[in-house]
Short mmCIF file of C-alpha atoms in Angstrom, two decimals:
data_model
loop_
_atom_site.label_atom_id
_atom_site.label_comp_id
_atom_site.label_asym_id
_atom_site.label_seq_id
_atom_site.Cartn_x
_atom_site.Cartn_y
_atom_site.Cartn_z
CA MET A 139 92.55 130.88 113.80
CA SER A 140 88.75 130.72 113.59
CA HIS A 141 86.63 127.61 113.30
CA LYS A 142 83.06 126.83 112.41
CA LEU A 143 80.96 123.69 112.44
CA SER A 144 80.30 122.10 109.08
CA LYS A 145 76.93 120.97 107.84
CA TYR A 146 78.42 117.48 107.88
CA PHE A 147 78.42 117.64 111.69
CA ILE A 148 74.62 117.42 111.73
CA TYR A 149 74.51 114.84 108.95
CA LEU A 150 76.57 112.42 110.99
CA LEU A 151 74.56 112.81 114.22
CA VAL A 152 76.83 115.51 115.68
CA ILE A 153 79.17 113.10 117.48
CA LEU A 154 80.94 111.78 114.42
CA ILE A 155 82.21 115.03 112.89
CA ILE A 156 84.57 117.79 113.63
CA SER A 157 84.78 120.52 111.06
CA CYS A 158 86.37 123.90 111.03
CA SER A 159 87.34 126.78 108.79
CA THR A 160 90.74 128.39 108.79
CA LYS A 161 92.43 130.80 106.48
CA GLN A 162 92.71 127.83 104.15
CA ASP A 163 89.00 126.96 104.59
CA ARG A 164 89.76 123.78 106.47
CA LYS A 165 87.10 121.09 106.78
CA ASN A 166 87.06 117.81 108.71
CA ILE A 167 84.66 115.15 107.58
CA ILE A 168 84.11 111.63 108.89
CA THR A 169 81.83 109.15 107.19
CA GLU A 170 81.93 105.50 108.19
CA ILE A 171 80.06 102.86 106.20
CA ASN A 172 79.25 99.19 106.77
CA THR A 173 78.40 95.81 105.42
CA SER A 174 77.01 92.66 106.99
CA GLU A 175 77.43 90.27 104.09
CA LYS A 176 77.69 86.62 105.14
CA VAL A 177 79.71 84.52 102.75
CA ASP A 178 82.04 81.54 102.48
CA THR A 179 84.74 81.29 105.15
CA ASN A 180 87.23 79.47 102.94
CA ILE A 181 90.57 81.25 102.67
CA ILE A 182 93.31 80.59 100.16
CA LYS A 183 96.81 81.73 101.01
CA GLY A 184 99.36 82.96 98.52
CA ASN A 185 103.14 82.63 98.72
CA ILE A 186 105.72 85.36 98.36
CA PRO A 187 107.91 84.76 95.30
CA PRO A 188 111.52 84.31 96.49
CA ASP A 189 112.77 87.09 94.24
CA ASP A 190 110.07 89.56 95.23
CA LYS A 191 110.51 90.13 98.95
CA GLU A 192 110.25 93.43 100.79
CA ASP A 193 110.89 93.72 104.52
CA GLY A 194 107.74 94.45 106.46
CA MET A 195 105.51 94.03 103.42
CA VAL A 196 103.21 91.31 102.13
CA TYR A 197 103.16 90.34 98.47
CA PHE A 198 99.89 89.81 96.59
CA GLU A 199 99.88 88.34 93.13
CA GLY A 200 97.69 90.26 90.73
CA ASN A 201 94.29 88.88 89.85
CA SER A 202 90.70 89.88 89.39
CA PHE A 203 88.28 89.82 92.31
CA MET A 204 84.78 90.89 93.23
CA MET A 205 84.94 94.23 95.01
CA GLY A 206 82.17 95.73 97.11
CA SER A 207 78.99 94.18 98.42
CA ASP A 208 75.40 93.76 97.26
CA TYR A 209 74.23 93.66 100.88
CA GLY A 210 76.23 96.38 102.60
CA ALA A 211 75.71 100.13 102.63
CA SER A 212 74.62 101.78 99.40
CA ASN A 213 78.10 103.13 98.66
CA GLU A 214 79.49 99.56 98.66
CA GLN A 215 77.20 98.63 95.78
CA PRO A 216 77.18 97.17 93.26
CA ARG A 217 79.56 94.26 93.73
CA HIS A 218 81.77 94.40 90.67
CA LYS A 219 84.80 92.77 89.12
CA VAL A 220 88.12 94.57 89.47
CA GLU A 221 91.55 93.68 88.09
CA VAL A 222 94.51 94.28 90.42
CA LYS A 223 98.16 94.08 89.42
CA SER A 224 100.72 92.38 91.66
CA PHE A 225 101.85 94.61 94.52
CA PHE A 226 103.35 94.79 97.99
CA ILE A 227 101.52 96.32 100.95
CA ASP A 228 102.76 97.08 104.43
CA LYS A 229 102.04 94.30 106.89
CA HIS A 230 101.34 96.86 109.62
CA PRO A 231 100.24 100.50 109.72
CA VAL A 232 103.10 102.98 109.79
CA SER A 233 104.33 103.35 113.38
CA VAL A 234 105.21 106.40 115.41
CA ALA A 235 108.86 105.32 115.22
CA ASP A 236 108.66 105.04 111.43
CA PHE A 237 107.16 108.49 111.10
CA ARG A 238 109.70 109.96 113.52
CA ASN A 239 112.48 108.78 111.19
CA PHE A 240 110.78 110.64 108.36
CA ILE A 241 110.45 113.84 110.38
CA ASN A 242 114.05 113.68 111.58
CA ALA A 243 115.37 113.07 108.06
CA THR A 244 113.32 115.70 106.25
CA GLY A 245 112.08 118.28 108.75
CA TYR A 246 108.62 117.80 107.26
CA LYS A 247 105.80 119.75 108.91
CA THR A 248 102.46 117.95 109.08
CA ASP A 249 99.12 119.60 108.40
CA ALA A 250 98.31 119.36 112.12
CA ASP A 251 101.52 121.23 112.93
CA LYS A 252 100.77 123.85 110.28
CA PHE A 253 97.30 124.44 111.70
CA GLY A 254 98.53 124.23 115.27
CA ASP A 255 95.83 121.79 116.32
CA SER A 256 94.16 118.50 115.41
CA GLY A 257 90.94 116.58 116.03
CA VAL A 258 90.51 114.73 119.33
CA PHE A 259 87.25 113.45 120.76
CA ASP A 260 86.61 114.69 124.28
CA PHE A 261 84.82 112.02 126.30
CA ASN A 262 83.83 114.52 129.00
CA SER A 263 81.91 116.87 126.74
CA LEU A 264 81.15 114.12 124.17
CA ASN A 265 82.30 116.39 121.37
CA TRP A 266 85.11 116.60 118.88
CA LEU A 267 87.62 119.31 119.75
CA LEU A 268 90.51 120.89 117.93
CA VAL A 269 93.20 120.39 120.54
CA LYS A 270 96.08 122.84 120.44
CA GLY A 271 99.40 121.10 119.90
CA ALA A 272 97.87 117.70 119.12
CA ASN A 273 99.91 116.01 116.41
CA TRP A 274 101.63 112.73 115.47
CA GLU A 275 103.93 112.95 118.51
CA TYR A 276 101.42 114.27 121.05
CA PRO A 277 98.07 112.69 120.11
CA PHE A 278 96.21 114.36 123.00
CA GLY A 279 98.10 117.66 123.03
CA ARG A 280 101.37 118.92 124.50
CA ASP A 281 100.08 118.61 128.07
CA ALA A 282 99.57 114.85 127.65
CA SER A 283 101.98 111.96 127.11
CA LYS A 284 103.91 111.34 123.92
CA ALA A 285 102.78 108.62 121.54
CA LYS A 286 104.51 105.28 122.05
CA GLU A 287 106.96 104.30 119.34
CA ASN A 288 105.43 100.90 118.50
CA PHE A 289 101.88 102.24 118.11
CA PRO A 290 100.33 103.36 114.81
CA VAL A 291 101.02 106.99 114.04
CA THR A 292 97.88 109.15 114.10
CA HIS A 293 96.90 112.75 113.33
CA ILE A 294 98.18 112.11 109.83
CA SER A 295 96.44 113.77 106.90
CA TRP A 296 96.28 112.29 103.42
CA ASN A 297 98.82 114.93 102.38
CA ASP A 298 101.18 113.80 105.17
CA ALA A 299 100.75 110.12 104.33
CA THR A 300 101.48 110.78 100.66
CA ALA A 301 104.63 112.73 101.56
CA TYR A 302 105.90 109.94 103.82
CA ALA A 303 105.22 107.29 101.19
CA ALA A 304 107.15 109.24 98.54
CA TRP A 305 110.08 109.70 100.92
CA ILE A 306 110.35 106.00 101.67
CA GLY A 307 109.98 104.97 98.02
CA LYS A 308 106.44 103.68 98.26
CA ARG A 309 102.93 105.01 97.73
CA LEU A 310 99.51 104.80 99.30
CA PRO A 311 97.51 101.69 98.33
CA THR A 312 94.57 102.10 96.04
CA GLU A 313 91.18 101.33 97.52
CA ALA A 314 90.98 98.19 95.39
CA GLU A 315 94.41 97.02 96.61
CA TRP A 316 93.42 97.60 100.23
CA GLU A 317 90.25 95.51 99.85
CA PHE A 318 92.13 92.86 97.83
CA ALA A 319 94.66 92.55 100.66
CA ALA A 320 91.93 92.51 103.32
CA GLN A 321 90.35 89.61 101.42
CA CYS A 322 93.69 87.76 101.17
CA GLY A 323 94.11 88.31 97.46
CA GLY A 324 90.38 88.34 96.79
CA LYS A 325 90.03 84.72 97.95
CA ASN A 326 88.60 85.34 101.41
CA ASN A 327 84.94 86.29 101.43
CA THR A 328 84.51 86.58 105.19
CA LYS A 329 82.93 89.63 106.78
CA PHE A 330 86.16 90.74 108.43
CA SER A 331 89.72 90.24 107.23
CA TRP A 332 90.25 87.57 109.90
CA GLY A 333 86.87 85.78 109.70
CA ASN A 334 83.16 86.26 110.31
CA GLU A 335 83.19 87.03 114.03
CA LEU A 336 84.55 89.97 115.99
CA ILE A 337 85.01 87.86 119.12
CA ILE A 338 86.35 84.31 118.82
CA ASN A 339 86.63 82.03 121.87
CA GLY A 340 86.05 85.03 124.09
CA LYS A 341 88.89 87.04 122.52
CA TYR A 342 88.54 90.24 120.51
CA MET A 343 90.16 89.94 117.11
CA ALA A 344 90.80 93.67 116.74
CA ASN A 345 90.96 96.95 118.65
CA VAL A 346 87.38 98.17 118.37
CA TRP A 347 84.70 100.14 120.19
CA GLN A 348 82.70 98.08 122.66
CA GLY A 349 79.12 99.16 123.21
CA LYS A 350 76.45 100.99 121.28
CA ASP A 351 77.04 104.57 122.38
CA LEU A 352 79.74 106.98 123.45
CA THR A 353 79.12 106.42 127.15
CA ALA A 354 80.04 102.71 126.94
CA LYS A 355 83.02 101.71 129.08
CA GLN A 356 86.03 100.66 127.03
CA GLY A 357 88.88 98.23 127.56
CA ASP A 358 87.34 94.78 127.08
CA ASP A 359 89.59 94.35 124.05
CA GLY A 360 92.59 95.43 126.09
CA PHE A 361 92.76 99.08 125.08
CA VAL A 362 90.85 102.34 125.38
CA TYR A 363 92.61 104.09 122.52
CA THR A 364 95.10 102.73 119.97
CA SER A 365 96.87 99.41 120.47
CA PRO A 366 100.45 98.35 119.64
CA ILE A 367 100.99 97.44 116.02
CA GLY A 368 100.52 93.73 115.42
CA TYR A 369 99.08 93.07 118.88
CA TYR A 370 96.15 91.05 117.52
CA GLU A 371 96.34 87.89 115.45
CA GLU A 372 97.34 88.28 111.82
CA THR A 373 94.98 87.52 108.99
CA PRO A 374 95.53 84.18 107.19
CA CYS A 375 97.73 85.97 104.64
CA GLY A 376 99.91 87.75 107.19
CA MET A 377 98.32 91.20 107.49
CA SER A 378 97.67 93.00 110.76
CA ASP A 379 95.31 95.77 111.86
CA MET A 380 93.15 95.48 108.74
CA GLY A 381 90.12 96.29 110.88
CA GLY A 382 89.97 98.57 113.91
CA ASN A 383 92.85 100.41 115.60
CA VAL A 384 93.18 103.24 113.03
CA TRP A 385 91.58 104.15 109.74
CA ASN A 386 93.88 103.69 106.71
CA TRP A 387 94.20 106.33 104.01
CA CYS A 388 94.00 105.11 100.39
CA SER A 389 95.22 106.99 97.33
CA ASP A 390 91.82 107.32 95.65
CA THR A 391 89.54 110.30 95.41
CA TYR A 392 86.23 109.08 96.79
CA ASN A 393 83.46 108.31 94.31
CA GLN A 394 80.54 105.96 93.89
CA TYR A 395 81.30 102.68 92.16
CA ALA A 396 80.45 102.42 88.47
CA GLY A 397 76.84 101.31 88.17
CA ASN A 398 75.80 103.05 91.38
CA ASN A 399 73.39 105.79 90.40
CA GLU A 400 73.04 107.34 93.84
CA PRO A 401 73.70 111.09 93.49
CA PHE A 402 77.15 112.15 94.61
CA GLU A 403 79.20 115.19 93.67
CA VAL A 404 82.83 114.20 93.21
CA ASN A 405 85.29 116.40 95.07
CA SER A 406 89.00 115.85 94.47
CA ASP A 407 89.68 116.86 98.07
CA LEU A 408 87.75 113.86 99.47
CA LYS A 409 89.99 110.82 99.88
CA VAL A 410 89.09 107.23 100.74
CA ILE A 411 89.72 105.76 104.19
CA ARG A 412 89.32 102.08 105.02
CA GLY A 413 89.19 99.66 107.95
CA GLY A 414 87.55 101.52 110.82
CA SER A 415 89.25 102.39 114.11
CA PHE A 416 89.19 101.97 117.89
CA PHE A 417 86.71 104.83 118.14
CA PHE A 418 82.90 104.75 118.19
CA ASP A 419 81.11 104.36 114.89
CA GLU A 420 77.37 104.53 114.31
CA ASN A 421 77.62 101.35 112.23
CA GLY A 422 79.13 99.35 115.07
CA GLU A 423 81.14 96.29 114.10
CA ASN A 424 80.16 96.72 110.46
CA SER A 425 82.67 99.57 110.15
CA PHE A 426 85.53 97.05 110.39
CA THR A 427 84.54 94.91 107.40
CA THR A 428 86.61 94.35 104.26
CA THR A 429 84.11 96.20 102.06
CA GLY A 430 83.21 99.19 104.23
CA ARG A 431 84.11 102.58 102.78
CA ALA A 432 84.46 106.10 104.10
CA TYR A 433 86.15 109.36 103.19
CA ASN A 434 87.73 112.45 104.65
CA THR A 435 89.33 115.63 103.36
CA ALA A 436 92.97 115.46 102.34
CA GLU A 437 94.07 117.89 105.07
CA THR A 438 92.10 116.25 107.89
CA SER A 439 94.04 114.81 110.82
CA LEU A 440 92.36 113.02 113.72
CA PHE A 441 93.36 110.84 116.66
CA ASN A 442 92.02 107.72 114.92
CA ILE A 443 93.42 108.07 111.38
CA GLY A 444 96.71 106.51 110.27
CA PHE A 445 97.95 104.77 107.12
CA ARG A 446 100.05 102.05 105.54
CA CYS A 447 101.97 102.05 102.28
CA ALA A 448 102.06 99.94 99.14
CA LYS A 449 104.63 99.38 96.41
CA ASP A 450 104.62 98.24 92.80
CA ILE A 451 106.48 95.09 91.82
#
């Protein structure tokens, strides 16, 4: 297998990208976007209809809401009205244990396993590496420890996430559904899904990167890498890990919002990711907001990308 650096590596200041070419012309792209919009902190909760319950999922009644931001990054603009139908979405990201059940039942082979390696950031060389054997079960390679069962599964490509969702009778959430859920049904206009501050009463509200560069010591939030699912406080509408920990795949092909005239060539292989992760981001805490957007290629798998599922009513 041969690999080469992508032009995106330079575009994202070298440290944010790992890209390679294989026989299938593989590319890894990371783009993380922000917003710093300050708005009303009022939150309105919704109730789950008694006849519409799903274990481990949160129900959101359909409604229209204002998606995006007029003050965030250019790809979050313009703020626009979107109609969302009623849906369920997983309370937590899919866990290692959940994904193991899928593998055991189907024998599915992830993209990372097909390629034989996956993206891990090396804090010694301060570079992304394709680590041989790294996958959903061994996030740092076969010579390192196995992933813990109650942690979010990582090294999952969009293709893998879609396959899992189909197997379990669900689907990936749309980007609009993800933001709608992060905003508690479109009613919460806070910066983050839990409020306007990353640290409240001296406590981190999510598993995030502390510091302004890659040399910053980690662990003030309790973890250096991923954290157990649901470890931090839930949002007012019962969601967890809607900022930090791992990026979440969405079903959409990435594109600019209607009304945004910034040049962008649509590529069906680029899929939306939301929510930020535990790992360094050039946008700092703004990568964990409800309106921040990013994308990656459908076959990309990294040590900070996971997913959650949604389901129609």
